[in-house]
Amino acid sequence: MRNKIYRPIKMWIMLIGIILLSGVSGILLFDGWKQILVICSSILIILFMPLLFSYYFMVTDDSIIIRHGLSSFQKKYRSSFKTRVIMIKDINGLDVENGGKAIMFNMKDGGSIYFSIGGYFNRGEIIRLVYDVKKQVY
């Protein structure tokens, strides 16, 4: 479904679970410096969460917009906390890899981008959307 924003809800649930588990275990199970370490690391994760809540993936008619961590050997395609707009006309090929947990974009300039969709609940819908874009590319 184009022009729909997909968010990694599964990743958010896991992160909140880790924070709750570590906070409770830090208070109940540890003493002294270990307790302080676990509580401080939980606070750091809580401060990091708003950044993860801004992640999304969207496909429009002529581009793919990704605000998520991207892996690439080329520095111009790497993205940790930026929004990347990938024009469909610049894509040479698309592949779904790792049993539907990742998307590999092969660019016309020889670069490639690896995008993990493991934290998304509606992976099947995203994969259908990727195959729709793949038809548009070819």
PDB file of C-alpha atoms in Angstrom:
ATOM      1  CA  MET A   1       0.000   0.000   0.000  1.00  0.00           C
ATOM      2  CA  ARG A   2       1.691   3.158  -1.177  1.00  0.00           C
ATOM      3  CA  ASN A   3       1.851   6.381   0.824  1.00  0.00           C
ATOM      4  CA  LYS A   4       1.362   4.458   4.072  1.00  0.00           C
ATOM      5  CA  ILE A   5       3.866   4.931   6.870  1.00  0.00           C
ATOM      6  CA  TYR A   6       5.179   1.674   8.349  1.00  0.00           C
ATOM      7  CA  ARG A   7       6.654   1.843  11.849  1.00  0.00           C
ATOM      8  CA  PRO A   8       8.758  -0.798  13.685  1.00  0.00           C
ATOM      9  CA  ILE A   9       6.254  -1.535  16.470  1.00  0.00           C
ATOM     10  CA  LYS A  10       7.851  -4.902  17.287  1.00  0.00           C
ATOM     11  CA  MET A  11      11.162  -3.166  18.014  1.00  0.00           C
ATOM     12  CA  TRP A  12       9.406  -0.684  20.317  1.00  0.00           C
ATOM     13  CA  ILE A  13       7.695  -3.470  22.273  1.00  0.00           C
ATOM     14  CA  MET A  14      10.995  -5.313  22.724  1.00  0.00           C
ATOM     15  CA  LEU A  15      12.745  -2.129  23.872  1.00  0.00           C
ATOM     16  CA  ILE A  16      10.041  -1.297  26.416  1.00  0.00           C
ATOM     17  CA  GLY A  17      10.166  -4.897  27.694  1.00  0.00           C
ATOM     18  CA  ILE A  18      13.944  -4.708  28.119  1.00  0.00           C
ATOM     19  CA  ILE A  19      13.650  -1.427  30.013  1.00  0.00           C
ATOM     20  CA  LEU A  20      10.977  -2.797  32.346  1.00  0.00           C
ATOM     21  CA  LEU A  21      12.842  -6.063  32.917  1.00  0.00           C
ATOM     22  CA  SER A  22      16.175  -4.393  33.572  1.00  0.00           C
ATOM     23  CA  GLY A  23      14.640  -1.731  35.821  1.00  0.00           C
ATOM     24  CA  VAL A  24      12.804  -4.276  37.974  1.00  0.00           C
ATOM     25  CA  SER A  25      15.779  -6.637  38.115  1.00  0.00           C
ATOM     26  CA  GLY A  26      18.090  -3.738  38.918  1.00  0.00           C
ATOM     27  CA  ILE A  27      15.999  -2.744  41.884  1.00  0.00           C
ATOM     28  CA  LEU A  28      15.184  -6.233  43.208  1.00  0.00           C
ATOM     29  CA  LEU A  29      18.169  -8.427  42.367  1.00  0.00           C
ATOM     30  CA  PHE A  30      21.287  -6.297  42.508  1.00  0.00           C
ATOM     31  CA  ASP A  31      23.033  -4.417  45.298  1.00  0.00           C
ATOM     32  CA  GLY A  32      25.507  -1.559  45.367  1.00  0.00           C
ATOM     33  CA  TRP A  33      27.290  -0.537  42.184  1.00  0.00           C
ATOM     34  CA  LYS A  34      25.577  -3.215  40.035  1.00  0.00           C
ATOM     35  CA  GLN A  35      22.175  -1.759  40.910  1.00  0.00           C
ATOM     36  CA  ILE A  36      23.345   1.750  40.031  1.00  0.00           C
ATOM     37  CA  LEU A  37      24.851   0.497  36.741  1.00  0.00           C
ATOM     38  CA  VAL A  38      21.642  -1.272  35.679  1.00  0.00           C
ATOM     39  CA  ILE A  39      19.444   1.695  36.594  1.00  0.00           C
ATOM     40  CA  CYS A  40      21.754   4.156  34.793  1.00  0.00           C
ATOM     41  CA  SER A  41      21.807   1.998  31.650  1.00  0.00           C
ATOM     42  CA  SER A  42      18.000   1.791  31.770  1.00  0.00           C
ATOM     43  CA  ILE A  43      17.822   5.576  31.974  1.00  0.00           C
ATOM     44  CA  LEU A  44      20.166   5.879  28.969  1.00  0.00           C
ATOM     45  CA  ILE A  45      17.946   3.540  26.967  1.00  0.00           C
ATOM     46  CA  ILE A  46      14.880   5.591  27.949  1.00  0.00           C
ATOM     47  CA  LEU A  47      16.643   8.742  26.721  1.00  0.00           C
ATOM     48  CA  PHE A  48      17.477   6.957  23.435  1.00  0.00           C
ATOM     49  CA  MET A  49      13.881   5.771  22.856  1.00  0.00           C
ATOM     50  CA  PRO A  50      12.416   8.977  21.302  1.00  0.00           C
ATOM     51  CA  LEU A  51      14.935   8.620  18.498  1.00  0.00           C
ATOM     52  CA  LEU A  52      13.771   5.066  17.801  1.00  0.00           C
ATOM     53  CA  PHE A  53      10.134   6.152  17.912  1.00  0.00           C
ATOM     54  CA  SER A  54      10.813   8.405  14.921  1.00  0.00           C
ATOM     55  CA  TYR A  55      11.771   5.474  12.645  1.00  0.00           C
ATOM     56  CA  TYR A  56       9.533   4.739   9.656  1.00  0.00           C
ATOM     57  CA  PHE A  57       9.438   3.388   6.113  1.00  0.00           C
ATOM     58  CA  MET A  58       7.228   4.713   3.303  1.00  0.00           C
ATOM     59  CA  VAL A  59       6.898   4.158  -0.445  1.00  0.00           C
ATOM     60  CA  THR A  60       5.482   6.904  -2.647  1.00  0.00           C
ATOM     61  CA  ASP A  61       4.879   6.819  -6.406  1.00  0.00           C
ATOM     62  CA  ASP A  62       8.415   7.886  -7.316  1.00  0.00           C
ATOM     63  CA  SER A  63      10.521   7.350  -4.180  1.00  0.00           C
ATOM     64  CA  ILE A  64      11.164   5.271  -1.078  1.00  0.00           C
ATOM     65  CA  ILE A  65      11.524   7.272   2.128  1.00  0.00           C
ATOM     66  CA  ILE A  66      13.372   5.571   4.979  1.00  0.00           C
ATOM     67  CA  ARG A  67      14.032   6.974   8.429  1.00  0.00           C
ATOM     68  CA  HIS A  68      15.812   3.984   9.852  1.00  0.00           C
ATOM     69  CA  GLY A  69      19.321   2.648  10.144  1.00  0.00           C
ATOM     70  CA  LEU A  70      20.684   1.621   6.742  1.00  0.00           C
ATOM     71  CA  SER A  71      23.779  -0.460   6.066  1.00  0.00           C
ATOM     72  CA  SER A  72      25.961   0.126   3.046  1.00  0.00           C
ATOM     73  CA  PHE A  73      29.598  -0.088   2.030  1.00  0.00           C
ATOM     74  CA  GLN A  74      29.283   3.350   0.418  1.00  0.00           C
ATOM     75  CA  LYS A  75      29.338   6.230   2.870  1.00  0.00           C
ATOM     76  CA  LYS A  76      26.757   8.279   0.979  1.00  0.00           C
ATOM     77  CA  TYR A  77      24.073   5.626   1.556  1.00  0.00           C
ATOM     78  CA  ARG A  78      24.727   4.942   5.235  1.00  0.00           C
ATOM     79  CA  SER A  79      22.146   6.331   7.583  1.00  0.00           C
ATOM     80  CA  SER A  80      21.765   6.035  11.315  1.00  0.00           C
ATOM     81  CA  PHE A  81      19.418   8.790  12.332  1.00  0.00           C
ATOM     82  CA  LYS A  82      18.661  10.584   9.077  1.00  0.00           C
ATOM     83  CA  THR A  83      15.810  10.420   6.626  1.00  0.00           C
ATOM     84  CA  ARG A  84      16.908   8.996   3.278  1.00  0.00           C
ATOM     85  CA  VAL A  85      14.926   9.466   0.086  1.00  0.00           C
ATOM     86  CA  ILE A  86      15.746   6.840  -2.513  1.00  0.00           C
ATOM     87  CA  MET A  87      14.364   7.653  -5.929  1.00  0.00           C
ATOM     88  CA  ILE A  88      12.914   4.619  -7.687  1.00  0.00           C
ATOM     89  CA  LYS A  89      14.561   5.686 -10.956  1.00  0.00           C
ATOM     90  CA  ASP A  90      17.977   5.332  -9.239  1.00  0.00           C
ATOM     91  CA  ILE A  91      17.333   1.706  -8.221  1.00  0.00           C
ATOM     92  CA  ASN A  92      18.782  -1.018 -10.426  1.00  0.00           C
ATOM     93  CA  GLY A  93      17.283  -3.951  -8.530  1.00  0.00           C
ATOM     94  CA  LEU A  94      15.522  -5.004  -5.338  1.00  0.00           C
ATOM     95  CA  ASP A  95      15.814  -8.269  -3.436  1.00  0.00           C
ATOM     96  CA  VAL A  96      14.169  -9.595  -0.290  1.00  0.00           C
ATOM     97  CA  GLU A  97      16.771 -11.438   1.787  1.00  0.00           C
ATOM     98  CA  ASN A  98      17.148 -13.413   5.012  1.00  0.00           C
ATOM     99  CA  GLY A  99      13.763 -15.071   4.756  1.00  0.00           C
ATOM    100  CA  GLY A 100      11.887 -11.779   4.427  1.00  0.00           C
ATOM    101  CA  LYS A 101      13.746  -9.951   7.195  1.00  0.00           C
ATOM    102  CA  ALA A 102      15.694  -7.541   5.009  1.00  0.00           C
ATOM    103  CA  ILE A 103      15.541  -5.651   1.744  1.00  0.00           C
ATOM    104  CA  MET A 104      18.586  -5.154  -0.479  1.00  0.00           C
ATOM    105  CA  PHE A 105      18.562  -2.180  -2.849  1.00  0.00           C
ATOM    106  CA  ASN A 106      21.044  -2.325  -5.741  1.00  0.00           C
ATOM    107  CA  MET A 107      21.612   1.173  -7.055  1.00  0.00           C
ATOM    108  CA  LYS A 108      22.454   2.168 -10.635  1.00  0.00           C
ATOM    109  CA  ASP A 109      25.739   3.744  -9.537  1.00  0.00           C
ATOM    110  CA  GLY A 110      27.001   0.371  -8.252  1.00  0.00           C
ATOM    111  CA  GLY A 111      26.156   0.927  -4.603  1.00  0.00           C
ATOM    112  CA  SER A 112      23.900  -1.191  -2.484  1.00  0.00           C
ATOM    113  CA  ILE A 113      21.760  -0.574   0.594  1.00  0.00           C
ATOM    114  CA  TYR A 114      20.692  -3.135   3.186  1.00  0.00           C
ATOM    115  CA  PHE A 115      17.494  -2.320   5.091  1.00  0.00           C
ATOM    116  CA  SER A 116      16.299  -4.575   7.916  1.00  0.00           C
ATOM    117  CA  ILE A 117      12.532  -4.981   8.330  1.00  0.00           C
ATOM    118  CA  GLY A 118      12.732  -7.438  11.221  1.00  0.00           C
ATOM    119  CA  GLY A 119      11.116  -5.038  13.702  1.00  0.00           C
ATOM    120  CA  TYR A 120       7.965  -4.489  11.649  1.00  0.00           C
ATOM    121  CA  PHE A 121       4.732  -6.399  12.362  1.00  0.00           C
ATOM    122  CA  ASN A 122       3.378  -6.098   8.806  1.00  0.00           C
ATOM    123  CA  ARG A 123       6.396  -7.529   6.988  1.00  0.00           C
ATOM    124  CA  GLY A 124       4.200  -9.380   4.502  1.00  0.00           C
ATOM    125  CA  GLU A 125       2.604  -6.142   3.373  1.00  0.00           C
ATOM    126  CA  ILE A 126       6.018  -4.488   3.086  1.00  0.00           C
ATOM    127  CA  ILE A 127       7.344  -7.406   1.022  1.00  0.00           C
ATOM    128  CA  ARG A 128       4.351  -7.178  -1.342  1.00  0.00           C
ATOM    129  CA  LEU A 129       5.039  -3.455  -1.650  1.00  0.00           C
ATOM    130  CA  VAL A 130       8.708  -4.142  -2.448  1.00  0.00           C
ATOM    131  CA  TYR A 131       7.704  -6.593  -5.185  1.00  0.00           C
ATOM    132  CA  ASP A 132       5.343  -3.932  -6.561  1.00  0.00           C
ATOM    133  CA  VAL A 133       8.264  -1.461  -6.682  1.00  0.00           C
ATOM    134  CA  LYS A 134      10.421  -4.201  -8.231  1.00  0.00           C
ATOM    135  CA  LYS A 135       7.911  -4.471 -11.096  1.00  0.00           C
ATOM    136  CA  GLN A 136       8.127  -0.701 -11.505  1.00  0.00           C
ATOM    137  CA  VAL A 137      11.948  -0.835 -11.654  1.00  0.00           C
ATOM    138  CA  TYR A 138      12.019  -3.534 -14.334  1.00  0.00           C
TER     139      TYR A 138
END
